CSV table of C-alpha atoms and ligand atoms in Angstrom, one decimal:
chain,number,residue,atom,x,y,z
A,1,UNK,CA,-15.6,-7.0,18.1
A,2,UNK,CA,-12.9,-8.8,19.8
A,3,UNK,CA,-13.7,-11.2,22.3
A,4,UNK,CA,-10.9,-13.4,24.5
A,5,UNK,CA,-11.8,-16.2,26.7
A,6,UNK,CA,-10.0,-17.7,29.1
A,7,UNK,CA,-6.9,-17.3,27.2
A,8,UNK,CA,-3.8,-18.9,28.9
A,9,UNK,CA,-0.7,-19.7,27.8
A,10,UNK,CA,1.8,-21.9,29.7
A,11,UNK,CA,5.4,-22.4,28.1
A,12,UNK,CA,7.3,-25.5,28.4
A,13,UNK,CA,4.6,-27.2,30.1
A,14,UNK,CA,5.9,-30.8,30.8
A,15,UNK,CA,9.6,-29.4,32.1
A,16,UNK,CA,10.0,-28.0,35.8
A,17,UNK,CA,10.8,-24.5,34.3
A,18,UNK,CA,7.5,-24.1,33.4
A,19,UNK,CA,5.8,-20.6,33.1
A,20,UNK,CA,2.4,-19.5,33.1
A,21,UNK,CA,2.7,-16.4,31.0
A,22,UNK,CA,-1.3,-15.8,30.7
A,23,UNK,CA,-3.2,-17.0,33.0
A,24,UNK,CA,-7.5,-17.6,32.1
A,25,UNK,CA,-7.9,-14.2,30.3
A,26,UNK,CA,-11.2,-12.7,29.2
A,27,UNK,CA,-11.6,-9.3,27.4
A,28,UNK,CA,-13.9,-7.9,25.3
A,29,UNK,CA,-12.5,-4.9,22.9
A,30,UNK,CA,-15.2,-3.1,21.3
A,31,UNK,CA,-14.8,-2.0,17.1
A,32,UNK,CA,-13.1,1.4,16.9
A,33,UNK,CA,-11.6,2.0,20.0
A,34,UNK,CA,-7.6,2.2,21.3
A,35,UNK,CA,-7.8,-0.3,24.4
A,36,UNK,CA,-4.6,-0.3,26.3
A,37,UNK,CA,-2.7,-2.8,27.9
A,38,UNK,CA,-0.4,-1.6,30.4
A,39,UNK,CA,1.6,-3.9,33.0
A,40,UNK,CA,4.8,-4.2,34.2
A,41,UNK,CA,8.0,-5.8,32.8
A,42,UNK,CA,7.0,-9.8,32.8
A,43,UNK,CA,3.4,-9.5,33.2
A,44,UNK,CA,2.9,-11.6,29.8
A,45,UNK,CA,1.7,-7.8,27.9
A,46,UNK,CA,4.0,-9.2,24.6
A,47,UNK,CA,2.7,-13.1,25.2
A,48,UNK,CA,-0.9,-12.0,25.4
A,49,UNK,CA,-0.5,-9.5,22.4
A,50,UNK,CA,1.6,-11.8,20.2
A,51,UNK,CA,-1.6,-14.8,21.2
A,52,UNK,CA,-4.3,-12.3,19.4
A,53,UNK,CA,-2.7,-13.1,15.8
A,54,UNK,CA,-1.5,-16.8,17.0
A,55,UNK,CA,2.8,-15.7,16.8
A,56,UNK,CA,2.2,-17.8,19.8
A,57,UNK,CA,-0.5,-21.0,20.3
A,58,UNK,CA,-2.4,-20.7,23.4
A,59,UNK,CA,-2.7,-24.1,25.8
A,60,UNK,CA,-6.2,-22.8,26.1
A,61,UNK,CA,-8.7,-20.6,25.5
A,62,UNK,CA,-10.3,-18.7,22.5
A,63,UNK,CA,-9.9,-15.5,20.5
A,64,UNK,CA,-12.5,-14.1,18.0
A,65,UNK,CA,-11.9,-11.3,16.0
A,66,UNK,CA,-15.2,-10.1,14.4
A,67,UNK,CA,-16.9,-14.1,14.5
A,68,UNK,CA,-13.9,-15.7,13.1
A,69,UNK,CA,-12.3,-18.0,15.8
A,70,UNK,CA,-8.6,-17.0,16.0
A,71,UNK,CA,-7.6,-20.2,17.9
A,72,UNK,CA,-9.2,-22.5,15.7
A,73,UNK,CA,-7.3,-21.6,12.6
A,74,UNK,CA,-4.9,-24.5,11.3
A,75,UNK,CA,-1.5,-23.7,10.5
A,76,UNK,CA,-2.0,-22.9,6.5
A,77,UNK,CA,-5.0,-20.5,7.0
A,78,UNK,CA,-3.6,-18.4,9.2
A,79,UNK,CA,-1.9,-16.3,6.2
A,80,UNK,CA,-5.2,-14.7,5.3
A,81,UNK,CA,-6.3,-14.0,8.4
A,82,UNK,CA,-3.1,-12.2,9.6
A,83,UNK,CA,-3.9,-10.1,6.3
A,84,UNK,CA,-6.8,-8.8,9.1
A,85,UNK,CA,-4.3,-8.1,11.9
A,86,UNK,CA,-1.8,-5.8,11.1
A,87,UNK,CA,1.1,-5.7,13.9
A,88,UNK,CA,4.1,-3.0,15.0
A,89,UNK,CA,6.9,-3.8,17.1
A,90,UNK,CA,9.4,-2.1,19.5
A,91,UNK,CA,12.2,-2.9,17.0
A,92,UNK,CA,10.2,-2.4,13.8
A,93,UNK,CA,11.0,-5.6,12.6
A,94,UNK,CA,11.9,-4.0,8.6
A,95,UNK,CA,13.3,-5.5,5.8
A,96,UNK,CA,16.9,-3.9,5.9
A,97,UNK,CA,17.8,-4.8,2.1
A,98,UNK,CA,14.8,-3.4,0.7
A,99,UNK,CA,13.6,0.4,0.4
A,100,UNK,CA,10.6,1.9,2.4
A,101,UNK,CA,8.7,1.6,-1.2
A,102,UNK,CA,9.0,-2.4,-1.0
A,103,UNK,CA,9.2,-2.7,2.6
A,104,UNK,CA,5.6,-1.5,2.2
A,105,UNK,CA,5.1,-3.3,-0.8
A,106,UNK,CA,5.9,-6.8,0.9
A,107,UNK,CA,2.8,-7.9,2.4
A,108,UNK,CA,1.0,-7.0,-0.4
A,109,UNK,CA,3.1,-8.9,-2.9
A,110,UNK,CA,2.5,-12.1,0.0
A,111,UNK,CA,-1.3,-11.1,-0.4
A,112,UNK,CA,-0.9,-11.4,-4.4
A,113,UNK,CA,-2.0,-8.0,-5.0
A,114,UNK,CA,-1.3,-7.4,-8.8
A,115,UNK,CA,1.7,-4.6,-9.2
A,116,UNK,CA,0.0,-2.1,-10.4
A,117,UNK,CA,-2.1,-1.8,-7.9
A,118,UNK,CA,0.1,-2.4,-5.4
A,119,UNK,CA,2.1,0.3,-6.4
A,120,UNK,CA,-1.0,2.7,-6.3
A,121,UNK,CA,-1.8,1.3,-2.6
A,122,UNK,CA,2.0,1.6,-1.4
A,123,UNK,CA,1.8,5.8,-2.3
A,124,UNK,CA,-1.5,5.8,-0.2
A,125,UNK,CA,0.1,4.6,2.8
A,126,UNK,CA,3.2,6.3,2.1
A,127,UNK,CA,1.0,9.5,2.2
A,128,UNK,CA,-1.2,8.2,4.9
A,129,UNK,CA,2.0,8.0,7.4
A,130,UNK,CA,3.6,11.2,5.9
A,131,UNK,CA,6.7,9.5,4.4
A,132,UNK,CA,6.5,11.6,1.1
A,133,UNK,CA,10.3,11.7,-0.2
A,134,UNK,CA,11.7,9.0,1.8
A,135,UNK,CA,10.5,6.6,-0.8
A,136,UNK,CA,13.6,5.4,-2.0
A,137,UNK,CA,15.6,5.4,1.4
A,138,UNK,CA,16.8,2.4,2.9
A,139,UNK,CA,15.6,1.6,6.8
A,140,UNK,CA,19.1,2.3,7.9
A,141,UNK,CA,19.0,6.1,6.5
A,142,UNK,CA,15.9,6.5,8.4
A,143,UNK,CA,15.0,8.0,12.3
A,144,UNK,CA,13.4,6.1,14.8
A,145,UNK,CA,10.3,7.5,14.3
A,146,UNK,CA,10.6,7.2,10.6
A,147,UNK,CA,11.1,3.2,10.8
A,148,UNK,CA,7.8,3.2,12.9
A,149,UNK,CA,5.9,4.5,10.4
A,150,UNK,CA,7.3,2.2,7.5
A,151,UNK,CA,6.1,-0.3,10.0
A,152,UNK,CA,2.7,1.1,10.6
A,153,UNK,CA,2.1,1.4,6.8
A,154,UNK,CA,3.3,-2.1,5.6
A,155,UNK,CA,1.2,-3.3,8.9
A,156,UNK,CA,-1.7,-1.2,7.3
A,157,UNK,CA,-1.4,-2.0,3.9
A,158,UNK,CA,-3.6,-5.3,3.6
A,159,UNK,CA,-6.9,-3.3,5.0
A,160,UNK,CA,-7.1,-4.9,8.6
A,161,UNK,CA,-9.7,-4.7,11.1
A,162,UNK,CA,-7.0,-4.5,13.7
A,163,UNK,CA,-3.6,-3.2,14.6
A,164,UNK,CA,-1.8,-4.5,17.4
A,165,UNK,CA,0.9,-2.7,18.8
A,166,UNK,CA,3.8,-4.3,20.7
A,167,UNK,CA,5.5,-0.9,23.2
A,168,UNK,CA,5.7,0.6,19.5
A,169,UNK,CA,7.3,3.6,21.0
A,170,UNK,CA,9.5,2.2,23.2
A,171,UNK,CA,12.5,2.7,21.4
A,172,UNK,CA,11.8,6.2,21.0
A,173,UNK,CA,12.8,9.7,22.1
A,174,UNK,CA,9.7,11.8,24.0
A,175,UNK,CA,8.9,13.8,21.0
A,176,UNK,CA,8.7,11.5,18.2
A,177,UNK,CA,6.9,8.9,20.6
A,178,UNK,CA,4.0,11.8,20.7
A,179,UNK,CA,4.1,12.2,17.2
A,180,UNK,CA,3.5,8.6,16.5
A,181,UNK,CA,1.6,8.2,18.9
A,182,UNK,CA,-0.9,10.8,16.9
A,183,UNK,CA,-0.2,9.2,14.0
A,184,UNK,CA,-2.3,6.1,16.1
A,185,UNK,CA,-5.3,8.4,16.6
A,186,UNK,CA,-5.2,10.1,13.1
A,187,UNK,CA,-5.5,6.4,11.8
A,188,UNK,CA,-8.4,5.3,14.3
A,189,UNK,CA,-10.1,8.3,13.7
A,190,UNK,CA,-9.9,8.0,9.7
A,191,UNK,CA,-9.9,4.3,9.4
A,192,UNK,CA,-12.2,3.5,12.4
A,193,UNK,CA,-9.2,1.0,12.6
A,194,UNK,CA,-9.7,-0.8,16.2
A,195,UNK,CA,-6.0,-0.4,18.2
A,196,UNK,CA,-4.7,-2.6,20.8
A,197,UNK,CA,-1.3,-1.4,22.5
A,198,UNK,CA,0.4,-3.0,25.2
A,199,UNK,CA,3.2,-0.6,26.8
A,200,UNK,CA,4.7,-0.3,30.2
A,201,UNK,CA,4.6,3.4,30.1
A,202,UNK,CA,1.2,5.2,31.5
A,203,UNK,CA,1.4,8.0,29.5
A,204,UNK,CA,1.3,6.3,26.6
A,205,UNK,CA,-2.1,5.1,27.6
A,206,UNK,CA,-3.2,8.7,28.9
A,207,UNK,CA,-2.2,9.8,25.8
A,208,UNK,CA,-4.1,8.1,23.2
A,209,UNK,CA,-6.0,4.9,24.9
A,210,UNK,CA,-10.3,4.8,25.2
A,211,UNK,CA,-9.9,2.4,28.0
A,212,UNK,CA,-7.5,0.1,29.5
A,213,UNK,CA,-6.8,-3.1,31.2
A,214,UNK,CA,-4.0,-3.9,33.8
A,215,UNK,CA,-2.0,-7.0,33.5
A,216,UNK,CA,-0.5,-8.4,36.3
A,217,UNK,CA,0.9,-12.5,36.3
A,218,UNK,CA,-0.5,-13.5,33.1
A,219,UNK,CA,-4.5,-11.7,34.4
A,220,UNK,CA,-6.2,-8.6,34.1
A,221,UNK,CA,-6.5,-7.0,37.2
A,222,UNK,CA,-8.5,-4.3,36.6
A,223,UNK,CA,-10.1,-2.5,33.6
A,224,UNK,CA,-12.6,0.1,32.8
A,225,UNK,CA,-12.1,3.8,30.7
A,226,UNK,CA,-8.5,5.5,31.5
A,227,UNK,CA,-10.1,8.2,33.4
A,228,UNK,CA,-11.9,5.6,35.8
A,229,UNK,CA,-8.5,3.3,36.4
A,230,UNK,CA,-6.1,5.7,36.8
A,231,UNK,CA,-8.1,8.4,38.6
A,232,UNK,CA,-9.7,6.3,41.5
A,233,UNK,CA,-8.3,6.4,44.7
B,301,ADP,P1,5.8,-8.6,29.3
B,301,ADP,O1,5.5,-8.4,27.8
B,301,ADP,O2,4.7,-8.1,30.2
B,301,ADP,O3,7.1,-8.2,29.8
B,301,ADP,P2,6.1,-11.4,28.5
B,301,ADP,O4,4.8,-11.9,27.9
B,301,ADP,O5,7.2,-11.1,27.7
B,301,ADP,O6,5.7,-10.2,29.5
B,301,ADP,O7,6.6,-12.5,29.6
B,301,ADP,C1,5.7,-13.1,30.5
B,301,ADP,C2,6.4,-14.3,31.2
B,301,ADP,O8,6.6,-15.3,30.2
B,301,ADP,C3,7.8,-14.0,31.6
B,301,ADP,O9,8.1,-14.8,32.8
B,301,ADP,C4,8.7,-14.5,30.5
B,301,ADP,O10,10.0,-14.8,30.9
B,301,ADP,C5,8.0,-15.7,30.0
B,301,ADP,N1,8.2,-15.9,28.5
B,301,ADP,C6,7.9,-15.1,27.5
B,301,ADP,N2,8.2,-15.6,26.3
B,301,ADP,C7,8.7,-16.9,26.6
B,301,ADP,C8,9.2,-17.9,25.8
B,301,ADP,N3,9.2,-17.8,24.5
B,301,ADP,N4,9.6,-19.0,26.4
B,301,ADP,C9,9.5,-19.2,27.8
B,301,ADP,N5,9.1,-18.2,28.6
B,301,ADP,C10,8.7,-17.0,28.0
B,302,ADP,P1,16.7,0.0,17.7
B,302,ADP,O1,15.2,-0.1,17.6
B,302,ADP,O2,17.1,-0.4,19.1
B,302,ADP,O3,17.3,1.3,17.3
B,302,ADP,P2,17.5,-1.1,15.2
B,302,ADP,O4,16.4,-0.3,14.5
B,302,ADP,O5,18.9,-0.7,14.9
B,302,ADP,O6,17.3,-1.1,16.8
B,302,ADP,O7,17.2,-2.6,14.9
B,302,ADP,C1,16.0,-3.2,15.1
B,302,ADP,C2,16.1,-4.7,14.9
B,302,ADP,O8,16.6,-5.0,13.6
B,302,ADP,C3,17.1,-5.3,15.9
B,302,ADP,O9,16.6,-6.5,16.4
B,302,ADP,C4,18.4,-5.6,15.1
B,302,ADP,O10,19.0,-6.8,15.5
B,302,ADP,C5,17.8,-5.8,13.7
B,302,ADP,N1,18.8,-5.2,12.7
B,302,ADP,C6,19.4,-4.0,12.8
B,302,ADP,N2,20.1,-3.8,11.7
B,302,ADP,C7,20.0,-4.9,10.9
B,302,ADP,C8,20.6,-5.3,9.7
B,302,ADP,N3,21.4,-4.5,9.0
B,302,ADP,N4,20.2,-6.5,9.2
B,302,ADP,C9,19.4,-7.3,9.8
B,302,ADP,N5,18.8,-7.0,11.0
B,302,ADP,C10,19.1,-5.8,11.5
């Protein structure tokens, strides 16, 4: 379903300080699975993650997300098909001015989804991610793990095919890391939504994660199911 090809990415190539955060990476993620990517601090987990939905250009390479090349996409279409790739973040990344309602709402209004049925799509998610009667709080009245899922609904809310999650519970205390962290599999197991997570933290991935790949200097250095990687001698 998704298939990555010699992806690289090399930042400030002309200067001296120049960095070859991923370096010729292939991967193939199948539809419906949670494929981890675990690595340590500086491996190029974020780059790589942040190349799939093109927050970064890659010197080289190619991404396709169910036929449609990724890397190919000019600057003004990749709107629409970021509506496909939903993304979380370590920090959340909300809207602090607006409520949990309109955070929600706000890719949808991008999208042009009429309000109405916006409105009728925003208590779905809502629901979805168990927010009921937090509504009309404000992101700073909200837990950590309570931001995460106003991020996971708005990163749900325009239907994509993917989610990408950037050490989404990093930030996070043991107990509501697991809890979002089901959350992950409740949504892949309803939706069928294909996840890709990149975290330094194993557990994470021998929590929730089908198989896994290990990133070390901008490669993969070893992949295969969970059980298989991290069981072998
Ligand atoms: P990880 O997520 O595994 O910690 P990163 O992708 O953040 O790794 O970083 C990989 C390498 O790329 C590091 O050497 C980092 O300093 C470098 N890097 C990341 N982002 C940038 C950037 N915007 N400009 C220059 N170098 C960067
Ligand atoms: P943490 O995840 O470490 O608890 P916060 O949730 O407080 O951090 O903040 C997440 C991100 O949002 C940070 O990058 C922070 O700079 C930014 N941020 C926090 N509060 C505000 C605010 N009131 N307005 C704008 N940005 C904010």
């Amino acid at each position: 379903m998704i298939s990555i090809k010699d992806l690289s990415k090399v930042f400030s190539p002309n200067g001296k300080n120049s960095i070859q955060a991923v370096n010729g990476l292939s991967l193939d993620i199948n539809k419906g699975e949670i494929f981890g990517v675990i690595g340590y601090s500086g491996a190029g987990k974020s780059t790589f993650i942040r190349l799939l939905n093109r927050l970064e250009d890659p010197t080289d390479g190619q991404v396709i997300i169910d036929g449609e090349n990724i890397t190919a996409l000019r600057k003004n279409e990749l709107r629409l098909a970021r509506q496909e790739i939903g993304m979380i973040f370590q920090h959340f990344n909300l809207l602090w001015s607006r409520t949990v309602r309109d955070n929600i709402a706000f890719p949808l209004e991008i999208a042009g989804v009429p309000k109405q049925k916006r409105m009728e799509r925003v208590d779905e998610l809502i629901g979805l991610v168990g927010l009921t009667g937090r509504e009309d709080a404000y992101p700073s009245e909200l837990s950590g793990g309570q931001k995460q899922r106003v991020g996971i609904a708005r990163a749900l809310a325009n239907n994509p095919k993917v989610l990408l999650c950037d050490e989404a519970t990093s930030a996070l205390d043991p107990e509501t890391t697991n809890s979002i962290l089901q959350l992950l599999v409740d949504i892949n197991e309803k939706l069928g939504l294909t996840i890709i997570l990149i975290t330094h933290e194993m557990h994470v991935i021998r929590k929730i994660c089908h198989r896994v790949a290990v990133m070390e200097a901008g490669m993969v250095v070893e992949q295969g199911d969970v059980l298989e990687v991290f069981l072998h001698p």
